[in-house]
Every structure is written in structure tokens, then in C-alpha cells.
C-alpha positions as a printed Julia matrix, in Angstrom:
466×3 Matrix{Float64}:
   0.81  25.75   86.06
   3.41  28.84   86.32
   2.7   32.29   85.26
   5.6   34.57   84.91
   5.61  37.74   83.07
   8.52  39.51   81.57
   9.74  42.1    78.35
  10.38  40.38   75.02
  11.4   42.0    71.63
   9.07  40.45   68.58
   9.63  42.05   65.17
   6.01  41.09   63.28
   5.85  42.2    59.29
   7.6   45.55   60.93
   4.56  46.12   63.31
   5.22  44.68   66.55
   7.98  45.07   69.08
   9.06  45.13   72.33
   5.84  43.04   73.59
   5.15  42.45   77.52
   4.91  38.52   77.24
   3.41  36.14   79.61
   3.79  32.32   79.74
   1.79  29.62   80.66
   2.67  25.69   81.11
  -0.96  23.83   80.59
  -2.47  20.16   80.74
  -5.52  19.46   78.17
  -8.45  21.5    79.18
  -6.41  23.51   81.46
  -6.32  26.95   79.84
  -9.86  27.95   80.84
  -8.45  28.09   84.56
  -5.37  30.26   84.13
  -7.06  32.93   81.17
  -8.5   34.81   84.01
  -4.86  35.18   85.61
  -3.68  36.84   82.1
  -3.22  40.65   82.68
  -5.97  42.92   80.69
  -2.71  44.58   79.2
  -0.71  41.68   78.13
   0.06  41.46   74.75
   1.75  38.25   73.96
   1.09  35.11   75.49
   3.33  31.96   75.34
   2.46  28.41   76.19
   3.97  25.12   76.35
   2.69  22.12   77.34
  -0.08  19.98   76.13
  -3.29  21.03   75.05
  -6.6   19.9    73.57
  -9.23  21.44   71.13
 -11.15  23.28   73.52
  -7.57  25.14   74.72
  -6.84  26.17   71.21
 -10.82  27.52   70.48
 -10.45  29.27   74.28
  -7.35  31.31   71.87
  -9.62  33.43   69.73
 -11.63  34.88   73.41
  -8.29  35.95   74.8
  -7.91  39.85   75.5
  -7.85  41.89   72.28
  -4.69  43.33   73.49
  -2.64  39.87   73.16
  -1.0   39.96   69.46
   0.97  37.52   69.21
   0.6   33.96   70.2
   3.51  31.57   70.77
   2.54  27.88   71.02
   5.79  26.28   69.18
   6.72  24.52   72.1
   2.56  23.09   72.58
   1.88  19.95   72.25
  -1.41  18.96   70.45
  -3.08  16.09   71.94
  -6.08  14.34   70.97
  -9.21  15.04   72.4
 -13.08  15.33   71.79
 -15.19  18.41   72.08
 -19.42  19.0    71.94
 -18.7   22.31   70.65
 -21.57  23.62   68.85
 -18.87  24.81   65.95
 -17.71  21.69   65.24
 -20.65  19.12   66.51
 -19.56  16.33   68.55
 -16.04  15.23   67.78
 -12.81  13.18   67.86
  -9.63  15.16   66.86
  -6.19  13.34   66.21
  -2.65  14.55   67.88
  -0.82  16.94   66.45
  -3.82  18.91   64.3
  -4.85  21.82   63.87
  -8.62  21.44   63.89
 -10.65  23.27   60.96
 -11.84  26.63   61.21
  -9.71  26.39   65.36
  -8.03  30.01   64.68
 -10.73  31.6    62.51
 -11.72  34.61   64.56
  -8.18  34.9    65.76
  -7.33  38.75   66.69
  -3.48  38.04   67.14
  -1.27  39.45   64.37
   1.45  36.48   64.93
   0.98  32.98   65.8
   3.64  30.84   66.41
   3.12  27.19   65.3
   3.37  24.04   67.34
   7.3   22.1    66.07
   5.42  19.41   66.4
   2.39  19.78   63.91
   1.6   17.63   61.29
  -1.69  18.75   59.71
  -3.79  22.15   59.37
  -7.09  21.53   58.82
  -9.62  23.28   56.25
 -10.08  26.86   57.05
  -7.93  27.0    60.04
  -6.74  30.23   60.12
  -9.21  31.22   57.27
 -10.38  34.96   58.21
  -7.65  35.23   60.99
  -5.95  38.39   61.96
  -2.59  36.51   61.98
   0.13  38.16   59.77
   2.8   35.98   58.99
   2.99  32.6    59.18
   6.55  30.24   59.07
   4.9   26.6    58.75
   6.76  24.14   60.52
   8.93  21.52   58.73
   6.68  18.87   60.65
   3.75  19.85   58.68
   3.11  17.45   55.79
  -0.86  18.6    54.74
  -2.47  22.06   55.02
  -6.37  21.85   54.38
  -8.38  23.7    51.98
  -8.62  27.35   52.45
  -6.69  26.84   55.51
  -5.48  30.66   55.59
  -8.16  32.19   52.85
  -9.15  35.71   53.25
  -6.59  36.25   56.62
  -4.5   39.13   56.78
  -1.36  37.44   55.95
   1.65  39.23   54.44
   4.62  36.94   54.27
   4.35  32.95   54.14
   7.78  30.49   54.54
   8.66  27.1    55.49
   7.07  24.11   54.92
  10.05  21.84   54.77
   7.91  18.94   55.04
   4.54  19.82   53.06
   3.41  17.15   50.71
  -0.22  18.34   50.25
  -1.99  21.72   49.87
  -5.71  22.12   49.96
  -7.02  24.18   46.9
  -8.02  27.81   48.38
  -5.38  27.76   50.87
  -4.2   31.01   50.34
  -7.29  32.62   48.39
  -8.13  36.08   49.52
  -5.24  36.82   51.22
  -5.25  40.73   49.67
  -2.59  41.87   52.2
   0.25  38.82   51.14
   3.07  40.28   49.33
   6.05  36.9    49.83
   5.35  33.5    49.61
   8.11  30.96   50.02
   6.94  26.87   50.31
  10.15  26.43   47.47
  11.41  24.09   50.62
   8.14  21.77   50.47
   8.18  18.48   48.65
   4.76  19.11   46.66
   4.04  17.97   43.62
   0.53  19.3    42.88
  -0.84  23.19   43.34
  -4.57  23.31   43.79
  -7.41  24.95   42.38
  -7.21  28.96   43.21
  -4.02  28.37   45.82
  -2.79  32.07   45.2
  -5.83  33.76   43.35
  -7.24  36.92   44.86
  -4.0   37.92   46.41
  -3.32  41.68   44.63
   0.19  42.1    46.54
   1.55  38.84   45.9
   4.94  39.48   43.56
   7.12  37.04   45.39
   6.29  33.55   44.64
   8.68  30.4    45.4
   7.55  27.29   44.6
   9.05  23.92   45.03
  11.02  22.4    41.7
   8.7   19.38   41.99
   5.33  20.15   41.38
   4.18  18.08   38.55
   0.57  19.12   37.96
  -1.67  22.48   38.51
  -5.01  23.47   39.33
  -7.34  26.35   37.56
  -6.23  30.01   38.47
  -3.53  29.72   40.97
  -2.68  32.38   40.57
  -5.59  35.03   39.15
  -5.62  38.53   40.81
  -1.84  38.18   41.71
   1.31  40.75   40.57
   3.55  37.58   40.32
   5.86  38.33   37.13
   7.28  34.91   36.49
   6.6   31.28   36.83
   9.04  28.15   36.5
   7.65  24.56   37.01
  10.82  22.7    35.21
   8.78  19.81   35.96
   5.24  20.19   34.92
   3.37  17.38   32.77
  -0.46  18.75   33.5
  -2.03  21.64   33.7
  -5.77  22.2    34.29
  -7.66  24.5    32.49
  -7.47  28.21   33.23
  -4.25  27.23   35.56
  -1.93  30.37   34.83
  -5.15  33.03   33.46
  -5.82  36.02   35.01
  -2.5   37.06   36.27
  -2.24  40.02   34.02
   1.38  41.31   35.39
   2.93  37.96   34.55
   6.08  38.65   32.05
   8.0   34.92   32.0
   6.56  31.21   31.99
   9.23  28.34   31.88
   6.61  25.28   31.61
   7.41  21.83   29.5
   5.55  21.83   26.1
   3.52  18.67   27.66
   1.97  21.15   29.88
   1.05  23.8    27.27
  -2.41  22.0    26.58
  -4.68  23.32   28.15
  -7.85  25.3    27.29
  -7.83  28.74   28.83
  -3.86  28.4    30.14
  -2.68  31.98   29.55
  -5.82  33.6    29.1
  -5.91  37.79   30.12
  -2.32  37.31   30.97
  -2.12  41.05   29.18
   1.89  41.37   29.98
   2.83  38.1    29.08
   5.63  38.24   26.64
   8.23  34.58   27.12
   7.29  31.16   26.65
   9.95  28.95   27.0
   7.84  26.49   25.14
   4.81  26.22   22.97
   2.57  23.25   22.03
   1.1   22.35   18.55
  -2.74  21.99   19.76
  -3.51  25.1    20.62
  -6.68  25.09   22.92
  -9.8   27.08   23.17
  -8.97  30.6    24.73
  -4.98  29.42   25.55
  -3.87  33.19   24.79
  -6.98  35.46   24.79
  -6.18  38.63   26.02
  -2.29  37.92   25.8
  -1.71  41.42   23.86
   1.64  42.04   24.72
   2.88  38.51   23.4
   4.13  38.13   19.44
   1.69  35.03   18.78
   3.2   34.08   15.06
   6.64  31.54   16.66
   3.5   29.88   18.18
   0.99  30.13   15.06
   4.32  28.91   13.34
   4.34  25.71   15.14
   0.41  24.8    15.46
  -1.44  21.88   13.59
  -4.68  22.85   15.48
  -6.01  26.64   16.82
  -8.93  26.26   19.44
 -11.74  28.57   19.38
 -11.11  32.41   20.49
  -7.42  31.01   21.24
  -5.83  34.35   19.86
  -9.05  36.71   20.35
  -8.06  40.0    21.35
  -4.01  39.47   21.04
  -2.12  41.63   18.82
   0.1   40.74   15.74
   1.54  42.39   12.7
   2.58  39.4    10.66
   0.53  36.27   10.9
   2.58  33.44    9.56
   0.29  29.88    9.43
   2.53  27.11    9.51
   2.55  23.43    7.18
   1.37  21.64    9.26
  -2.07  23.95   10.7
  -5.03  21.14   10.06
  -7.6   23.36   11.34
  -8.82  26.7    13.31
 -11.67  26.44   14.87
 -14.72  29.61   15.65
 -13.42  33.09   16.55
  -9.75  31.89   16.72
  -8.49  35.91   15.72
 -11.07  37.51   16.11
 -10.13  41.51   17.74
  -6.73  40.8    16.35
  -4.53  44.55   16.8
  -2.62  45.65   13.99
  -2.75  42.68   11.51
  -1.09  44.21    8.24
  -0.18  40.85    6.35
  -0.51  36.74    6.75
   1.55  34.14    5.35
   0.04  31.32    3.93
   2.82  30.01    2.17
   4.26  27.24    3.74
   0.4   25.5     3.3
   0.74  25.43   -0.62
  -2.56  23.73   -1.24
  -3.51  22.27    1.74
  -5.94  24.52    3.26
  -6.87  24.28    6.78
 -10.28  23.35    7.59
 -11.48  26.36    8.91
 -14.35  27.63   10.73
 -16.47  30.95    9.3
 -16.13  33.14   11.41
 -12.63  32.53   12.77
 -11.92  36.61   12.03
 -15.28  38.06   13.48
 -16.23  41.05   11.85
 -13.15  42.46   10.33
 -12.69  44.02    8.01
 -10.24  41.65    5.2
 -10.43  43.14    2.15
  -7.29  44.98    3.14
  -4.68  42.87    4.91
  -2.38  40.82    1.83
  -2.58  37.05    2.34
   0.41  35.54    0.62
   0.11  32.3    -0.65
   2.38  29.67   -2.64
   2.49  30.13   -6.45
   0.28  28.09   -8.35
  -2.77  27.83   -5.25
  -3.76  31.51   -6.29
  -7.17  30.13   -7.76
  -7.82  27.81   -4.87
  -7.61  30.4    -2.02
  -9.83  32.52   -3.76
 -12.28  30.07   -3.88
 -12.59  29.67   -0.61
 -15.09  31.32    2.09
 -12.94  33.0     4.59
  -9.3   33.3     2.9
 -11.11  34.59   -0.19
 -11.99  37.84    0.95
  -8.36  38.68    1.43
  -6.0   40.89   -0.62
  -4.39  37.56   -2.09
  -1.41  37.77   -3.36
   1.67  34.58   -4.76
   4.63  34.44   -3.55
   7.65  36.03   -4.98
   9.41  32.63   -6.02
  12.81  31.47   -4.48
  14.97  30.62   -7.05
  17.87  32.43   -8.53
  17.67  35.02  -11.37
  21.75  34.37  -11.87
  24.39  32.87  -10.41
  27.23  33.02  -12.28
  30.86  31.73  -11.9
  31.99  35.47  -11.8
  30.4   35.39   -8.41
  27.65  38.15   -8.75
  24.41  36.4    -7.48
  20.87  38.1    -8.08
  17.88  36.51   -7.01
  14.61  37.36   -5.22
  13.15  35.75   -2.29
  10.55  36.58    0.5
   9.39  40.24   -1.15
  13.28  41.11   -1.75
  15.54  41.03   -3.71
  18.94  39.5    -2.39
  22.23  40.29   -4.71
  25.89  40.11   -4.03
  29.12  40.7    -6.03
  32.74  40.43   -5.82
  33.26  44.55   -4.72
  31.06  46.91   -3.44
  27.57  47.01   -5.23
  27.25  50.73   -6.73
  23.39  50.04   -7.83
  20.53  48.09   -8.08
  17.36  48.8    -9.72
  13.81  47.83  -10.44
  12.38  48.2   -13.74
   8.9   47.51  -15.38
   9.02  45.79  -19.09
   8.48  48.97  -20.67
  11.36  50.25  -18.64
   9.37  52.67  -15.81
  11.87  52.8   -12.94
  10.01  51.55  -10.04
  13.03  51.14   -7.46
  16.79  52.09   -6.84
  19.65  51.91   -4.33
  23.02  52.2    -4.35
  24.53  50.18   -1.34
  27.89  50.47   -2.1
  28.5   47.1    -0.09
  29.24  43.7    -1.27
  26.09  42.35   -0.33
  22.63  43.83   -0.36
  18.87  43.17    0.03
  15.89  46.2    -1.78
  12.44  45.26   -0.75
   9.52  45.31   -3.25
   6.74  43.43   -1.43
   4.79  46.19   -2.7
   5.44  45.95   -6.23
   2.01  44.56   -7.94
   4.0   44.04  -11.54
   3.67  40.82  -12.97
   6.95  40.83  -14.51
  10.47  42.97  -13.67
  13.71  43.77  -15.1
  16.13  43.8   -12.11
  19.88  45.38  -12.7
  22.73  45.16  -10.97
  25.72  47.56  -11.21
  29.83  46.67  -10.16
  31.92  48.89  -11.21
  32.07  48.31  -14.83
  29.97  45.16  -14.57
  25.87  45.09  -14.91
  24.16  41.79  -14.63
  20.12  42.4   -15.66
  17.66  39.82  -15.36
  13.76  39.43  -16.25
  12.17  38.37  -13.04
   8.44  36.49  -13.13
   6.43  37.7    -9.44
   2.81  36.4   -10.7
């Protein structure tokens, strides 16, 4: 063994610099005899050598003054201990033993180039503050750094495994890079509970996700170009995330996005809509994916927020509470259904109020949405119908579709105008453009006299709505 001590310059998270630094060369089960030779004052300590369990436990009694720890050039040989923390046991090379590092009071600790493994709870608790994870490393061990005072995470070249928990609790991480790694599953709760997390990099090949990775995080966007499975609850809780670019395959999931408040992008969105998939999603516009759904779990949409609710053709069935605390629902469009009602649970709209908010549905199915339980006790109203009022080979076209009415003609359009039968103007414009659209969603006439003025030309038309 040698002991030489001299000045060193260590930048840590912005913390640490300019350390006095001693260094040791050890044999397994020789640190216990040099520890007494480190100086009270020292503060970082290097080693090289080999070195077995009981030399890495002897780490966390070293001087409260040593912050950082060096072993990169260590290597870890196996060995047994009769430790009381771990009971009697065998330990492989090249391992970080569970729960080794857990009382660790060094902010850095340099990692063995050699490693292969961390075991469960490691550095779980640790003082440590940044960690690079050697490319040797191909498995980290659940909650291997959980509730340590990390701030910054990289490396990882090598890492084909990740325990679920690994990074749970760590409330002072703000960067985590493992993009490097060649994982394809996340675990249960990997990030969760990590309030300055915004940097995230994960690797292109993950294929599958555990619940809440990450919950309790300021992470803003997540791309997993590769994703097929998702369990349930995998993305919820992260309420600052903006952007998810996920396959539709992995949309299906009960719980995915719920309390995800700021979400607003999908890049994707799946027909079967599970239980609680976007509860609490009130900054996302929920009717592209209400558009696109043959089945709406229960409480799926609960306490989003949506102006226009448009229920596509091919919606089979929404199940209990689906909208219920829906924000600022003024209309839904039934249309595209015609007749085919979804089944539909009672209580899919809570309490609220209906009575008020129009549900337009295809002409002809007025009667049968009436009849029914839940989309009876809307404002019901048809359709305004499609088809042309005229289209003539003079080129002025006037016909109503979707609450408007849509007219062109071969100059500039001076007026149009709404009339009842008995000739009560109900609605004018004068565009003055070739093309032009007047909206009279509003208008509850069953019948209309619409005009349109060219010039010296007026086309006029009687127009069924009801």
C-alpha cells in the first residue's frame, strides 16, 4: 500500500472544487488498515486496486470531511462477508452489493470501469450527487439510487435492465440522460417523485413501460418511437407534460394520461378508450380522439374540458361517468351515428345539468334519441341537411350544410339573406366576395327562404331545416 497526498480540481453539480485528494492502492480486506492513515481533513479519497465487500461498507465510516470518492480504477472482487446488514454471504466480481453505499456522506462517487451490476438499493438514501454509470454496467437493481440526493444522471452505454424504483425519490434530480443504454423496458415508478426532473433522455428502444414513471416529475415531453405496451397509469401524474409521441398500439391502457393537466399533443390516439385514459387532461381538445373511438371507458374524460363534443360512427359504447365534470360543453354532435345509438351507461354525464347543451342528431332519428334515457334530456335538435338548394349551370351555388349556409357566384356576392315563410328577415350579409358562408345554427325555423344577390342576379330558394 502507498499513500500520497496531493491538490486536485473536481467540479461536482457546481459545488466542489479544488479538493486535497489522497490515494490508496488496496488488496481485499485491506482498507480497514490504511483508513486510520487518512488525514481528519482530507476530502477526497482515491483508490485502485482490488477490493471486497467489507472495503466498500468500510466507505460510508470514512471522515465526514471526504466528499468525493474515486474508485474507477477498483477492482471488485468476490468475496463473502457475516455482516449483520447483509447476513452471511457470497457476492460475485464486479457488483455493487445492495444497500453497499446507502449511508454514503460523499457528494461524488466515482464508479468502478469495470462494473457490471448495481444491486437493489445501492446508493438508495446516499449523499452522492451525480452519478455517470459506466458503459460496463448492464443491470442496475431496484431502487438502486431512490431517495439519494442526486442531481444529474448520464451514461449507461451498456444498461440492458433497470430495476423499477431506481430513481424514485430523487427530489433534488433535475437531468437524466441513459438515451445511450440499450433498454427496452422502463419499470414501475423509475422517475416518479422526482419534482426537478425536466430533462429526460431515454433510449429509442424501449418497447414497454411500467405504471407512473414518471408521476411528480416537470418532464414536458415524451417520445418512445418504439412502444407496443404500456401498463396502466404509465405516463399519469406528470401534470407539466405538454408532448407524447407514443404508437397507437400503446395508447391502451387504463389510467395512461390521467392528471396530465398540461397535456395538449398526441401524436396518436387509439379507438378503445380505457377507464380514466384522460381524467384530469383539461388542457387537451378531447373531440379528434372522441372522433375516432368505438369504445369510452369509465371516467375516461371526467374532469377534461371541451366545447364541441363530436361522437364518432363507429362509438359502440360509453361506459359509467365517461364526461362527467366536463368544462364548457356548449354543443355535441351526434350525427355521424344516425340511428345507431351507443349503448350507454346512465350516468355517463353525472349530475349535469343537459337540458341546455343542443345535441345534433341525423334527420329522421329525431324520435329515437328522444326516447332514450340519457340523450333524451338534451336540447335535441336534426341536422341541417347537406344537399344543394341550387346549382345551376350559371355557376351560382346555394346550399346549406353543417349550421351554414355555403353560396358562391361568378362576381362578388353583394347579399345574402335569411327569411322566414311569412317573409320576417331573420339574417343578412353582404360579403361582397365570390364565395361566402352566414351561420344560422341558431335559427329554430322549420322552413327558410334563403336569397342570394349578384349584381343584377338573385337566386332564392325554400330551404327544409326540420
Amino acid at each position: 500500500m502507498r499513500l500520497r497526498p496531493f491538490l486536485a480540481t473536481l467540479m461536482l453539480c457546481g459545488s466542489l472544487y479544488g479538493l486535497s485528494e489522497t490515494r490508496l492502492t488496496i488488496a481485499p480486506g485491506g482498507l480497514a488498515a490504511s483508513v486510520a492513515d487518512i488525514p481528519a481533513d482530507e476530502t477526497r479519497l482515491i483508490l485502485d486496486g482490488e477490493a471486497g465487500v467489507d472495503d466498500l461498507r468500510l466507505l460510508t465510516e470514512l471522515h465526514a470531511t471526504i466528499k468525493a470518492i474515486d474508485i474507477s480504477a477498483l477492482r471488485i472482487v468476490a468475496s463473502a462477508t457475516a455482516n449483520p446488514l447483509y447476513g452471511v454471504a457470497v457476492f460475485p466480481a464486479d457488483h455493487l452489493p445492495a444497500y453497499v453505499f446507502a449511508t454514503l456522506s460523499a457528494e461524488q462517487l466515482i464508479l468502478p470501469s469495470t462494473l457490471r451490476s448495481i444491486g437493489e438499493g445501492a446508493l438508495a438514501g446516499s449523499n452522492v450527487a451525480d452519478i455517470r454509470i459506466p458503459s460496463s454496467v448492464a443491470t442496475i437493481g431496484d431502487y438502486a439510487f431512490a431517495g439519494s440526493s442526486l442531481c444529474s444522471v448520464t451514461g449507461g452505454e451498456g444498461l440492458r435492465s433497470i430495476g423499477k424504483g431506481a430513481f424514485q425519490g430523487c427530489r433534488q434530480l433535475t437531468s437524466a440522460d441513459i438515451s445511450s443504454g440499450k433498454l427496452s423496458h422502463l419499470p414501475d415508478h423509475l422517475f416518479s417523485g422526482c419534482p426537478s426532473l425536466s430533462t429526460l433522455r431515454l433510449p429509442s428502444t424501449i418497447q414497454s413501460v411500467g405504471e407512473m414513471i414518471i408521476a411528480g416529475t416537470t418532464v414536458a415531453g415524451i417520445k418512445l418511437p418504439l412502444l407496443s405496451h404500456t401498463a396502466d397509469y404509465a405516463l399519469a401524474g406528470a401534470e407539466t407534460l405538454r408532448e407524447v409521441a407514443i404508437p397507437e398500439v400503446a395508447m391502451m391502457a387504463e389510467g395512461l394520461f390521467a392528471s396530465d393537466r398540461s397535456l395538449t399533443t398526441l401524436s396518436q390516439t387509439a379507438s378503445d378508450v380505457k377507464a380514466l385514459s384522460y381524467a384530469g387532461c383539461s388542457s387537451l381538445d378531447i373531440e379528434p380522439i372522441l372522433a375516432n373511438a368505438e369504445y369510452v371507458g369509465a371516467d375516461a374524460f371526467a374532469g377534461t374540458r371541451c366545447e364541441r363534443m363530436v361522437l364518432g360512427p363507429d362509438l359502440l359504447r360509453i361506459d359509467s361517468g365517461a364526461f362527467t365534470h366536463i368544462a364548457g360543453l356548449s354543443e355535441i354532435n351526434a350525427e355521424a351515428l344516425g340511428n345507431q345509438l351507443p349503448l350507454t351507461a346512465p350516468d355517463i354525464f353525472g349530475d349535469s345539468d343537459l337540458r341546455a347543451i343542443p345535441l345534433i342528431v341525423a334527420r329522421g332519428t329525431l324520435t329515437l334519441w328522444k326516447a332514450h334515457p340519457v340523450w333524451g334530456l338534451f336540447d335535441i335538435r336534426e341536422s341541417l341537411s347537406a344537399q344543394d338548394i341550387r346549382d345551376d349551370s350559371d355557376g351560382f351555388r346555394l346550399f346549406i350544410k353543417e349550421g351554414a349556409i355555403h353560396a358562391s357566384a361568378p362576381k362578388a356576392i353583394d347579399s345574402l339573406r335569411v327569411y322566414t315563410l311569412s317573409g320576417t328577415l331573420l339574417r343578412a350579409s353582404s360579403p361582397l366576395t365570390a364565395e361566402a358562408t352566414l351561420d344560422i345554427s341558431d335559427i329554430q325555423e322549420n322552413v327558410i327562404i334563403l336569397t342570394l344577390t349578384s349584381g343584377s342576379h338573385t337566386e332564392s330558394s325554400k330551404f327544409i331545416l326540420r
